[in-house]
Amino acid sequence: MSATTSDAEFDMAIKSVVAAVAAASTSTSDEGNRHNRSFSSPISETSDCHSDSDIALLSFDGLSLAERLTSQRWHEIGNGPPPIAATSDFDEIVDQLSSVLAFRLRELLIFRVVAMRNKAMKRMNTANSAFSNNCNHNSTSGEGDSLASATSSALDFLTVDPHLGDYVLSDSISESVRNFVATIGKLHNGVGFHSFEHATHVTLSMNKLLSMVTTVEDLNSCSKRRISSQDTGGAYSRRGSSDSTASEPGLYDRQRAERISFGISEDPRLRFAMVFSALIHDVAHTGVPNSVLVEEEDELAILHNDVSVAEQHSLQVAFSLLQREEFQELKRCIGPTSEERKLFRKTVIGMVMVTDISDQERLQIVASRWKAAFPPIAEEEEDYDEDTADGGAAEATSAEELLKKKKKNALRVRRTSHDVRELVSHELKQAVERRRFSMISNATAKEYASERHSQRLGIRHSMDLSGMLIDAYPVTHQLQQHAVLDAIMNAADVAHTMQSFQVFVKWNRRLFKELYCAHLADRVKFDPSQNWYENQIGFFSHYILPLTQKLKQSGVFGSTGTVFEYFALENKRRWELEGEDISEVLIREVKEEIRLEQEKERENIQ
């Protein structure tokens, strides 16, 4: 593909590679539609079930728009036709964002109704069973009252559409959602990159990422296709033999889907918190890096102790807004209890803070969490080649290749020696432990080993002043979930780097303009026009591509997990070919644009 290939030709060239993704994204059929399935109502878990097609026909305009926004292909976000196209029109942006937020909130409320009904029904069944065994007859009426009251809080914010026969948000909550989004939009500053438009792109990308997470419907659809073709080597066979040898459709239940997605696909509370985080993560951003605010001793840096200044400020602005009287109903809708609001705040705070990729300590924590959640697996030597595989039969054709081969062999010797030392060390430790355990009972030995392991402080455990251990992640599932959510939030924040090249260049230009304006104002000391082309290549190599590897390795996106790496690699390749010319034009145009804006400002002052 030449350096002058248009974006349309680029899209055509990769159609065959991402055909499965495109088909899944654009299809409106019920079966196998993995990018639209997030619109299926959790109410289907009860007897009052509705099909996906019913949900797709919701008459409420916001939900219809949310469906269209979610159904667009990942790499085309921002390039679609109206009303899902990227826009700078404030009202249109508010329409898009409030529709997505309203959909995720409705999903949360229905989930809450179903969960409370199921819990109350379980209590009623227990009471009925006790009554049949000569227990107090009055207990059943009490449980019946609890069933009615259990769902009342969630139903206060929902209403039934008489034409559809399904729940939609009440008018007051719909209006509150829109007002909150509009207020957040007005609190964004008019900076080049960290703007309300950026919040929109990140929020729509986050919404799309959440819709791509594997669900039970995806697994059953895949199982049906595999069974019909008698193909046992399908894309999901890696999930494990117990999950990939179904004898009939419906093998997968929600517990298995929850394990595969680490609970993300089955928890609307998380999904709403993630979309909310994307919406507010850069509100009131000043257009300069945190390091500048710290260096200037800005009042925000003083307020937040020089730590993730912009991120903490955005959180403070957003949660202060939610505390206002006009949004108290929305606040109760999001979290009817203090415990639920605490969980919501904790999730949002964690997700917004993780977007500060300039904080080395936070980067180390995120990396350590990922390593603890997904320990590295020993793989084959990356430098392995066919010469070695053939026992060295193939001769090196040059002195350079011979030297390279010798270095590989030396590396293998060192690694082998290291492995031997590790093995000896491991065996020695085991021998010491066996010696210790031989002097006490087996039960005591096991308790001793468990206690030693549990007392290791770090990502999993901490300790308060009383000496009591605090277990942050009682089960590995929660640790993995947190690590994956970190990666998803980071991916949404830089989604433009792994979507279409046109979208990447657009946001690349806006980022340059923001930094250059700060440089002209003598707030950013370095000149971003110097080495702009080279710096973008480094950003791809050191941050974006490792991030796409995490998305793929997590497994939560199933067979579509490779799409992020594909587009990031393609954008990096095209930037390496075209980036110098693009940078030259981009820098020249931005400088001229800023000059004209400054002249206009001076004229307005006069």
PDB file of C-alpha atoms in Angstrom, residues 248-522:
ATOM      1  CA  GLU A 248     -25.910 -29.283  22.512  1.00  0.00           C
ATOM      2  CA  PRO A 249     -26.579 -25.543  22.382  1.00  0.00           C
ATOM      3  CA  GLY A 250     -27.062 -23.777  25.697  1.00  0.00           C
ATOM      4  CA  LEU A 251     -24.031 -25.358  27.340  1.00  0.00           C
ATOM      5  CA  TYR A 252     -22.779 -21.993  28.562  1.00  0.00           C
ATOM      6  CA  ASP A 253     -24.466 -20.340  31.510  1.00  0.00           C
ATOM      7  CA  ARG A 254     -23.928 -16.893  32.929  1.00  0.00           C
ATOM      8  CA  GLN A 255     -21.472 -18.178  35.515  1.00  0.00           C
ATOM      9  CA  ARG A 256     -19.129 -19.381  32.777  1.00  0.00           C
ATOM     10  CA  ALA A 257     -19.490 -16.148  30.828  1.00  0.00           C
ATOM     11  CA  GLU A 258     -18.765 -14.276  34.034  1.00  0.00           C
ATOM     12  CA  ARG A 259     -15.546 -16.240  34.516  1.00  0.00           C
ATOM     13  CA  ILE A 260     -14.391 -15.550  30.957  1.00  0.00           C
ATOM     14  CA  SER A 261     -15.085 -11.810  31.180  1.00  0.00           C
ATOM     15  CA  PHE A 262     -14.126 -11.649  34.889  1.00  0.00           C
ATOM     16  CA  GLY A 263     -17.634 -10.443  35.681  1.00  0.00           C
ATOM     17  CA  ILE A 264     -17.605  -7.445  33.348  1.00  0.00           C
ATOM     18  CA  SER A 265     -20.182  -8.798  30.897  1.00  0.00           C
ATOM     19  CA  GLU A 266     -22.664  -9.649  33.666  1.00  0.00           C
ATOM     20  CA  ASP A 267     -22.409  -6.543  35.855  1.00  0.00           C
ATOM     21  CA  PRO A 268     -24.222  -3.410  34.600  1.00  0.00           C
ATOM     22  CA  ARG A 269     -22.954  -1.523  37.662  1.00  0.00           C
ATOM     23  CA  LEU A 270     -19.419  -1.779  36.345  1.00  0.00           C
ATOM     24  CA  ARG A 271     -20.434  -0.878  32.809  1.00  0.00           C
ATOM     25  CA  PHE A 272     -22.293   2.255  33.905  1.00  0.00           C
ATOM     26  CA  ALA A 273     -19.365   3.312  36.099  1.00  0.00           C
ATOM     27  CA  MET A 274     -16.964   2.845  33.182  1.00  0.00           C
ATOM     28  CA  VAL A 275     -19.053   4.982  30.804  1.00  0.00           C
ATOM     29  CA  PHE A 276     -19.480   7.624  33.513  1.00  0.00           C
ATOM     30  CA  SER A 277     -15.700   7.621  34.092  1.00  0.00           C
ATOM     31  CA  ALA A 278     -15.054   8.161  30.384  1.00  0.00           C
ATOM     32  CA  LEU A 279     -17.506  11.068  30.334  1.00  0.00           C
ATOM     33  CA  ILE A 280     -15.932  12.988  33.230  1.00  0.00           C
ATOM     34  CA  HIS A 281     -12.274  11.915  33.077  1.00  0.00           C
ATOM     35  CA  ASP A 282     -10.950  15.214  31.629  1.00  0.00           C
ATOM     36  CA  VAL A 283     -13.598  17.721  32.721  1.00  0.00           C
ATOM     37  CA  ALA A 284     -12.115  21.162  33.510  1.00  0.00           C
ATOM     38  CA  HIS A 285      -8.720  20.172  32.084  1.00  0.00           C
ATOM     39  CA  THR A 286      -6.497  23.257  31.801  1.00  0.00           C
ATOM     40  CA  GLY A 287      -4.700  22.183  28.622  1.00  0.00           C
ATOM     41  CA  VAL A 288      -1.272  21.730  30.206  1.00  0.00           C
ATOM     42  CA  PRO A 289       0.401  18.566  31.596  1.00  0.00           C
ATOM     43  CA  ASN A 290       0.415  17.782  35.311  1.00  0.00           C
ATOM     44  CA  SER A 291       4.158  18.395  35.450  1.00  0.00           C
ATOM     45  CA  VAL A 292       3.588  22.010  34.407  1.00  0.00           C
ATOM     46  CA  LEU A 293       0.966  22.566  37.111  1.00  0.00           C
ATOM     47  CA  VAL A 294       3.363  21.152  39.702  1.00  0.00           C
ATOM     48  CA  GLU A 295       6.290  23.233  38.428  1.00  0.00           C
ATOM     49  CA  GLU A 296       4.195  26.413  38.501  1.00  0.00           C
ATOM     50  CA  GLU A 297       2.929  25.620  42.003  1.00  0.00           C
ATOM     51  CA  ASP A 298      -0.564  26.032  40.609  1.00  0.00           C
ATOM     52  CA  GLU A 299      -3.350  26.140  43.186  1.00  0.00           C
ATOM     53  CA  LEU A 300      -4.681  22.847  41.797  1.00  0.00           C
ATOM     54  CA  ALA A 301      -1.297  21.219  42.378  1.00  0.00           C
ATOM     55  CA  ILE A 302      -1.255  22.557  45.953  1.00  0.00           C
ATOM     56  CA  LEU A 303      -4.804  21.305  46.507  1.00  0.00           C
ATOM     57  CA  HIS A 304      -4.033  17.800  45.238  1.00  0.00           C
ATOM     58  CA  ASN A 305      -0.495  17.488  46.643  1.00  0.00           C
ATOM     59  CA  ASP A 306       1.196  17.342  43.224  1.00  0.00           C
ATOM     60  CA  VAL A 307      -0.347  13.902  42.538  1.00  0.00           C
ATOM     61  CA  SER A 308      -2.363  13.346  39.317  1.00  0.00           C
ATOM     62  CA  VAL A 309      -3.495  16.960  39.548  1.00  0.00           C
ATOM     63  CA  ALA A 310      -5.724  17.135  36.449  1.00  0.00           C
ATOM     64  CA  GLU A 311      -7.336  13.751  37.147  1.00  0.00           C
ATOM     65  CA  GLN A 312      -8.121  14.542  40.778  1.00  0.00           C
ATOM     66  CA  HIS A 313      -9.501  17.927  39.762  1.00  0.00           C
ATOM     67  CA  SER A 314     -11.819  16.294  37.207  1.00  0.00           C
ATOM     68  CA  LEU A 315     -13.083  13.868  39.859  1.00  0.00           C
ATOM     69  CA  GLN A 316     -13.689  16.679  42.326  1.00  0.00           C
ATOM     70  CA  VAL A 317     -15.613  18.722  39.746  1.00  0.00           C
ATOM     71  CA  ALA A 318     -17.771  15.773  38.623  1.00  0.00           C
ATOM     72  CA  PHE A 319     -18.677  14.450  42.068  1.00  0.00           C
ATOM     73  CA  SER A 320     -19.317  17.966  43.394  1.00  0.00           C
ATOM     74  CA  LEU A 321     -21.752  18.424  40.529  1.00  0.00           C
ATOM     75  CA  LEU A 322     -23.495  15.165  41.361  1.00  0.00           C
ATOM     76  CA  GLN A 323     -23.907  16.422  44.939  1.00  0.00           C
ATOM     77  CA  ARG A 324     -25.988  19.405  43.818  1.00  0.00           C
ATOM     78  CA  GLU A 325     -29.654  19.480  44.771  1.00  0.00           C
ATOM     79  CA  GLU A 326     -30.883  19.229  41.170  1.00  0.00           C
ATOM     80  CA  PHE A 327     -29.040  15.906  40.720  1.00  0.00           C
ATOM     81  CA  GLN A 328     -30.000  14.202  43.977  1.00  0.00           C
ATOM     82  CA  GLU A 329     -32.591  12.047  42.213  1.00  0.00           C
ATOM     83  CA  LEU A 330     -29.976  10.972  39.672  1.00  0.00           C
ATOM     84  CA  LYS A 331     -27.549  10.218  42.498  1.00  0.00           C
ATOM     85  CA  ARG A 332     -30.131   7.972  44.235  1.00  0.00           C
ATOM     86  CA  CYS A 333     -30.864   6.324  40.919  1.00  0.00           C
ATOM     87  CA  ILE A 334     -27.180   5.480  40.407  1.00  0.00           C
ATOM     88  CA  GLY A 335     -26.770   4.212  43.966  1.00  0.00           C
ATOM     89  CA  PRO A 336     -29.828   3.844  46.234  1.00  0.00           C
ATOM     90  CA  THR A 337     -27.665   2.798  49.202  1.00  0.00           C
ATOM     91  CA  SER A 338     -24.478   4.204  50.677  1.00  0.00           C
ATOM     92  CA  GLU A 339     -22.737   0.904  49.933  1.00  0.00           C
ATOM     93  CA  GLU A 340     -23.615   1.059  46.231  1.00  0.00           C
ATOM     94  CA  ARG A 341     -22.576   4.698  45.998  1.00  0.00           C
ATOM     95  CA  LYS A 342     -19.291   3.832  47.682  1.00  0.00           C
ATOM     96  CA  LEU A 343     -18.645   1.079  45.127  1.00  0.00           C
ATOM     97  CA  PHE A 344     -19.564   3.438  42.281  1.00  0.00           C
ATOM     98  CA  ARG A 345     -17.219   6.173  43.543  1.00  0.00           C
ATOM     99  CA  LYS A 346     -14.389   3.701  44.103  1.00  0.00           C
ATOM    100  CA  THR A 347     -14.680   2.380  40.543  1.00  0.00           C
ATOM    101  CA  VAL A 348     -14.877   5.830  38.948  1.00  0.00           C
ATOM    102  CA  ILE A 349     -11.968   7.190  40.994  1.00  0.00           C
ATOM    103  CA  GLY A 350      -9.805   4.205  40.074  1.00  0.00           C
ATOM    104  CA  MET A 351     -10.623   4.470  36.377  1.00  0.00           C
ATOM    105  CA  VAL A 352     -10.019   8.223  36.107  1.00  0.00           C
ATOM    106  CA  MET A 353      -6.767   8.057  38.069  1.00  0.00           C
ATOM    107  CA  VAL A 354      -5.406   5.292  35.834  1.00  0.00           C
ATOM    108  CA  THR A 355      -5.530   7.666  32.855  1.00  0.00           C
ATOM    109  CA  ASP A 356      -2.558   9.592  34.312  1.00  0.00           C
ATOM    110  CA  ILE A 357       0.119   7.786  32.311  1.00  0.00           C
ATOM    111  CA  SER A 358       2.745  10.403  33.179  1.00  0.00           C
ATOM    112  CA  ASP A 359       2.854   9.251  36.811  1.00  0.00           C
ATOM    113  CA  GLN A 360       5.654   6.666  37.021  1.00  0.00           C
ATOM    114  CA  GLU A 361       4.504   5.298  40.372  1.00  0.00           C
ATOM    115  CA  ARG A 362       0.973   4.758  39.070  1.00  0.00           C
ATOM    116  CA  LEU A 363       2.316   3.096  35.935  1.00  0.00           C
ATOM    117  CA  GLN A 364       4.302   0.728  38.132  1.00  0.00           C
ATOM    118  CA  ILE A 365       1.245  -0.107  40.225  1.00  0.00           C
ATOM    119  CA  VAL A 366      -0.815  -0.816  37.103  1.00  0.00           C
ATOM    120  CA  ALA A 367       1.989  -2.992  35.695  1.00  0.00           C
ATOM    121  CA  SER A 368       2.340  -4.876  38.979  1.00  0.00           C
ATOM    122  CA  ARG A 369      -1.405  -5.438  39.169  1.00  0.00           C
ATOM    123  CA  TRP A 370      -1.426  -6.844  35.645  1.00  0.00           C
ATOM    124  CA  LYS A 371       1.523  -9.112  36.414  1.00  0.00           C
ATOM    125  CA  ALA A 372      -0.151 -10.393  39.577  1.00  0.00           C
ATOM    126  CA  ALA A 373      -3.438 -10.975  37.736  1.00  0.00           C
ATOM    127  CA  PHE A 374      -1.891 -12.532  34.628  1.00  0.00           C
ATOM    128  CA  PRO A 375       1.497 -14.025  35.567  1.00  0.00           C
ATOM    129  CA  PRO A 376       3.815 -14.288  32.549  1.00  0.00           C
ATOM    130  CA  ILE A 377       3.896 -17.745  30.984  1.00  0.00           C
ATOM    131  CA  ALA A 378       7.233 -19.182  29.898  1.00  0.00           C
ATOM    132  CA  GLU A 379       7.283 -19.088  26.126  1.00  0.00           C
ATOM    133  CA  GLU A 380       9.589 -20.383  23.461  1.00  0.00           C
ATOM    134  CA  GLU A 381      12.743 -18.408  22.733  1.00  0.00           C
ATOM    135  CA  GLU A 382      11.716 -15.393  20.665  1.00  0.00           C
ATOM    136  CA  ASP A 383      14.941 -15.583  18.671  1.00  0.00           C
ATOM    137  CA  TYR A 384      14.257 -19.183  17.696  1.00  0.00           C
ATOM    138  CA  ASP A 385      14.827 -19.851  14.001  1.00  0.00           C
ATOM    139  CA  GLU A 386      14.647 -22.713  11.565  1.00  0.00           C
ATOM    140  CA  ASP A 387      18.443 -23.140  11.559  1.00  0.00           C
ATOM    141  CA  THR A 388      18.332 -24.198  15.197  1.00  0.00           C
ATOM    142  CA  ALA A 389      15.229 -26.318  14.640  1.00  0.00           C
ATOM    143  CA  ASP A 390      17.074 -28.320  11.976  1.00  0.00           C
ATOM    144  CA  GLY A 391      19.955 -29.016  14.317  1.00  0.00           C
ATOM    145  CA  GLY A 392      22.060 -26.320  12.719  1.00  0.00           C
ATOM    146  CA  ALA A 393      22.018 -27.991   9.305  1.00  0.00           C
ATOM    147  CA  ALA A 394      21.569 -24.709   7.504  1.00  0.00           C
ATOM    148  CA  GLU A 395      24.802 -22.784   7.268  1.00  0.00           C
ATOM    149  CA  ALA A 396      25.093 -19.095   7.998  1.00  0.00           C
ATOM    150  CA  THR A 397      25.485 -17.251   4.723  1.00  0.00           C
ATOM    151  CA  SER A 398      27.514 -14.359   6.059  1.00  0.00           C
ATOM    152  CA  ALA A 399      29.805 -13.354   8.898  1.00  0.00           C
ATOM    153  CA  GLU A 400      27.044 -11.120  10.258  1.00  0.00           C
ATOM    154  CA  GLU A 401      24.560 -14.003  10.398  1.00  0.00           C
ATOM    155  CA  LEU A 402      27.195 -16.262  11.985  1.00  0.00           C
ATOM    156  CA  LEU A 403      27.853 -13.680  14.704  1.00  0.00           C
ATOM    157  CA  LYS A 404      24.118 -13.288  15.267  1.00  0.00           C
ATOM    158  CA  LYS A 405      23.740 -17.043  15.600  1.00  0.00           C
ATOM    159  CA  LYS A 406      26.559 -17.239  18.149  1.00  0.00           C
ATOM    160  CA  LYS A 407      24.895 -14.538  20.233  1.00  0.00           C
ATOM    161  CA  LYS A 408      21.639 -16.513  20.196  1.00  0.00           C
ATOM    162  CA  ASN A 409      23.370 -19.673  21.352  1.00  0.00           C
ATOM    163  CA  ALA A 410      25.192 -17.777  24.098  1.00  0.00           C
ATOM    164  CA  LEU A 411      21.884 -16.312  25.230  1.00  0.00           C
ATOM    165  CA  ARG A 412      20.341 -19.782  25.384  1.00  0.00           C
ATOM    166  CA  VAL A 413      23.276 -21.058  27.466  1.00  0.00           C
ATOM    167  CA  ARG A 414      22.865 -18.191  29.930  1.00  0.00           C
ATOM    168  CA  ARG A 415      19.117 -18.749  30.153  1.00  0.00           C
ATOM    169  CA  THR A 416      19.622 -22.483  30.618  1.00  0.00           C
ATOM    170  CA  SER A 417      22.120 -21.843  33.411  1.00  0.00           C
ATOM    171  CA  HIS A 418      19.667 -19.425  34.992  1.00  0.00           C
ATOM    172  CA  ASP A 419      16.885 -22.024  34.782  1.00  0.00           C
ATOM    173  CA  VAL A 420      19.140 -24.624  36.454  1.00  0.00           C
ATOM    174  CA  ARG A 421      19.980 -22.216  39.273  1.00  0.00           C
ATOM    175  CA  GLU A 422      16.299 -21.387  39.698  1.00  0.00           C
ATOM    176  CA  LEU A 423      15.468 -25.113  39.826  1.00  0.00           C
ATOM    177  CA  VAL A 424      18.175 -25.815  42.426  1.00  0.00           C
ATOM    178  CA  SER A 425      17.039 -22.845  44.481  1.00  0.00           C
ATOM    179  CA  HIS A 426      13.424 -24.004  44.279  1.00  0.00           C
ATOM    180  CA  GLU A 427      14.339 -27.551  45.303  1.00  0.00           C
ATOM    181  CA  LEU A 428      16.387 -26.244  48.213  1.00  0.00           C
ATOM    182  CA  LYS A 429      13.492 -24.133  49.452  1.00  0.00           C
ATOM    183  CA  GLN A 430      11.173 -27.119  49.213  1.00  0.00           C
ATOM    184  CA  ALA A 431      13.651 -29.266  51.183  1.00  0.00           C
ATOM    185  CA  VAL A 432      13.822 -26.642  53.940  1.00  0.00           C
ATOM    186  CA  GLU A 433      10.043 -26.419  54.103  1.00  0.00           C
ATOM    187  CA  ARG A 434       9.729 -30.234  54.253  1.00  0.00           C
ATOM    188  CA  ARG A 435      12.260 -30.276  57.095  1.00  0.00           C
ATOM    189  CA  ARG A 436      10.259 -27.707  59.028  1.00  0.00           C
ATOM    190  CA  PHE A 437       6.957 -29.421  58.370  1.00  0.00           C
ATOM    191  CA  SER A 438       8.341 -32.820  59.440  1.00  0.00           C
ATOM    192  CA  MET A 439       8.525 -31.535  63.005  1.00  0.00           C
ATOM    193  CA  ILE A 440       4.857 -30.578  63.147  1.00  0.00           C
ATOM    194  CA  SER A 441       1.555 -32.117  62.082  1.00  0.00           C
ATOM    195  CA  ASN A 442       0.353 -31.979  58.483  1.00  0.00           C
ATOM    196  CA  ALA A 443      -2.604 -29.773  59.411  1.00  0.00           C
ATOM    197  CA  THR A 444      -0.357 -27.298  61.220  1.00  0.00           C
ATOM    198  CA  ALA A 445       2.098 -27.335  58.333  1.00  0.00           C
ATOM    199  CA  LYS A 446      -0.582 -26.444  55.828  1.00  0.00           C
ATOM    200  CA  GLU A 447      -1.866 -23.679  58.084  1.00  0.00           C
ATOM    201  CA  TYR A 448       1.688 -22.358  58.467  1.00  0.00           C
ATOM    202  CA  ALA A 449       2.271 -22.310  54.704  1.00  0.00           C
ATOM    203  CA  SER A 450      -1.066 -20.621  54.059  1.00  0.00           C
ATOM    204  CA  GLU A 451      -0.368 -17.982  56.720  1.00  0.00           C
ATOM    205  CA  ARG A 452       3.099 -17.234  55.313  1.00  0.00           C
ATOM    206  CA  HIS A 453       1.655 -16.716  51.849  1.00  0.00           C
ATOM    207  CA  SER A 454      -1.242 -14.558  53.036  1.00  0.00           C
ATOM    208  CA  GLN A 455       1.063 -12.182  54.932  1.00  0.00           C
ATOM    209  CA  ARG A 456       2.880 -10.955  51.845  1.00  0.00           C
ATOM    210  CA  LEU A 457       1.986  -7.283  51.479  1.00  0.00           C
ATOM    211  CA  GLY A 458       1.596  -5.739  48.068  1.00  0.00           C
ATOM    212  CA  ILE A 459      -1.026  -5.565  45.325  1.00  0.00           C
ATOM    213  CA  ARG A 460      -3.242  -8.177  46.967  1.00  0.00           C
ATOM    214  CA  HIS A 461      -2.803  -7.370  50.651  1.00  0.00           C
ATOM    215  CA  SER A 462      -2.235  -4.407  52.925  1.00  0.00           C
ATOM    216  CA  MET A 463      -2.304  -3.880  56.696  1.00  0.00           C
ATOM    217  CA  ASP A 464      -3.814  -1.336  59.070  1.00  0.00           C
ATOM    218  CA  LEU A 465      -2.191   0.048  62.227  1.00  0.00           C
ATOM    219  CA  SER A 466      -3.733  -2.682  64.383  1.00  0.00           C
ATOM    220  CA  GLY A 467      -1.845  -5.298  62.390  1.00  0.00           C
ATOM    221  CA  MET A 468      -4.973  -6.638  60.731  1.00  0.00           C
ATOM    222  CA  LEU A 469      -4.494  -7.783  57.136  1.00  0.00           C
ATOM    223  CA  ILE A 470      -6.680  -6.131  54.513  1.00  0.00           C
ATOM    224  CA  ASP A 471      -7.408  -8.396  51.563  1.00  0.00           C
ATOM    225  CA  ALA A 472      -8.030  -6.163  48.547  1.00  0.00           C
ATOM    226  CA  TYR A 473      -8.836  -9.101  46.268  1.00  0.00           C
ATOM    227  CA  PRO A 474     -10.262 -12.103  48.159  1.00  0.00           C
ATOM    228  CA  VAL A 475     -10.292 -14.066  44.910  1.00  0.00           C
ATOM    229  CA  THR A 476      -8.089 -13.865  41.799  1.00  0.00           C
ATOM    230  CA  HIS A 477     -11.207 -13.156  39.710  1.00  0.00           C
ATOM    231  CA  GLN A 478     -11.490  -9.670  41.278  1.00  0.00           C
ATOM    232  CA  LEU A 479      -7.823  -8.895  40.729  1.00  0.00           C
ATOM    233  CA  GLN A 480      -8.086  -9.906  37.077  1.00  0.00           C
ATOM    234  CA  GLN A 481     -11.229  -7.824  36.679  1.00  0.00           C
ATOM    235  CA  HIS A 482      -9.478  -4.736  38.055  1.00  0.00           C
ATOM    236  CA  ALA A 483      -6.463  -5.258  35.795  1.00  0.00           C
ATOM    237  CA  VAL A 484      -8.662  -5.653  32.703  1.00  0.00           C
ATOM    238  CA  LEU A 485     -10.736  -2.582  33.583  1.00  0.00           C
ATOM    239  CA  ASP A 486      -7.498  -0.579  33.852  1.00  0.00           C
ATOM    240  CA  ALA A 487      -6.555  -1.687  30.349  1.00  0.00           C
ATOM    241  CA  ILE A 488     -10.008  -0.942  28.923  1.00  0.00           C
ATOM    242  CA  MET A 489     -10.018   2.568  30.412  1.00  0.00           C
ATOM    243  CA  ASN A 490      -6.541   3.306  29.058  1.00  0.00           C
ATOM    244  CA  ALA A 491      -7.580   1.947  25.643  1.00  0.00           C
ATOM    245  CA  ALA A 492     -10.683   4.144  25.503  1.00  0.00           C
ATOM    246  CA  ASP A 493      -8.598   7.202  26.439  1.00  0.00           C
ATOM    247  CA  VAL A 494      -6.270   6.655  23.450  1.00  0.00           C
ATOM    248  CA  ALA A 495      -8.788   4.885  21.213  1.00  0.00           C
ATOM    249  CA  HIS A 496      -7.918   7.166  18.280  1.00  0.00           C
ATOM    250  CA  THR A 497      -4.516   5.466  17.988  1.00  0.00           C
ATOM    251  CA  MET A 498      -6.124   2.086  17.283  1.00  0.00           C
ATOM    252  CA  GLN A 499      -8.980   3.153  15.027  1.00  0.00           C
ATOM    253  CA  SER A 500      -8.897   4.512  11.470  1.00  0.00           C
ATOM    254  CA  PHE A 501      -5.856   6.480  10.324  1.00  0.00           C
ATOM    255  CA  GLN A 502      -8.069   9.471   9.570  1.00  0.00           C
ATOM    256  CA  VAL A 503      -9.272   9.558  13.192  1.00  0.00           C
ATOM    257  CA  PHE A 504      -5.713   9.162  14.485  1.00  0.00           C
ATOM    258  CA  VAL A 505      -4.396  12.090  12.428  1.00  0.00           C
ATOM    259  CA  LYS A 506      -7.328  14.270  13.481  1.00  0.00           C
ATOM    260  CA  TRP A 507      -6.658  13.827  17.207  1.00  0.00           C
ATOM    261  CA  ASN A 508      -2.910  13.921  16.702  1.00  0.00           C
ATOM    262  CA  ARG A 509      -3.320  17.387  15.216  1.00  0.00           C
ATOM    263  CA  ARG A 510      -5.497  18.538  18.122  1.00  0.00           C
ATOM    264  CA  LEU A 511      -2.973  17.290  20.651  1.00  0.00           C
ATOM    265  CA  PHE A 512      -0.181  19.184  18.892  1.00  0.00           C
ATOM    266  CA  LYS A 513      -2.234  22.368  18.877  1.00  0.00           C
ATOM    267  CA  GLU A 514      -2.940  22.131  22.609  1.00  0.00           C
ATOM    268  CA  LEU A 515       0.727  21.613  23.460  1.00  0.00           C
ATOM    269  CA  TYR A 516       1.919  24.306  21.046  1.00  0.00           C
ATOM    270  CA  CYS A 517      -0.509  26.852  22.516  1.00  0.00           C
ATOM    271  CA  ALA A 518       0.873  26.033  25.970  1.00  0.00           C
ATOM    272  CA  HIS A 519       4.393  26.444  24.589  1.00  0.00           C
ATOM    273  CA  LEU A 520       3.593  29.856  23.118  1.00  0.00           C
ATOM    274  CA  ALA A 521       2.163  30.864  26.492  1.00  0.00           C
ATOM    275  CA  ASP A 522       5.541  29.910  27.990  1.00  0.00           C
TER     276      ASP A 522
END
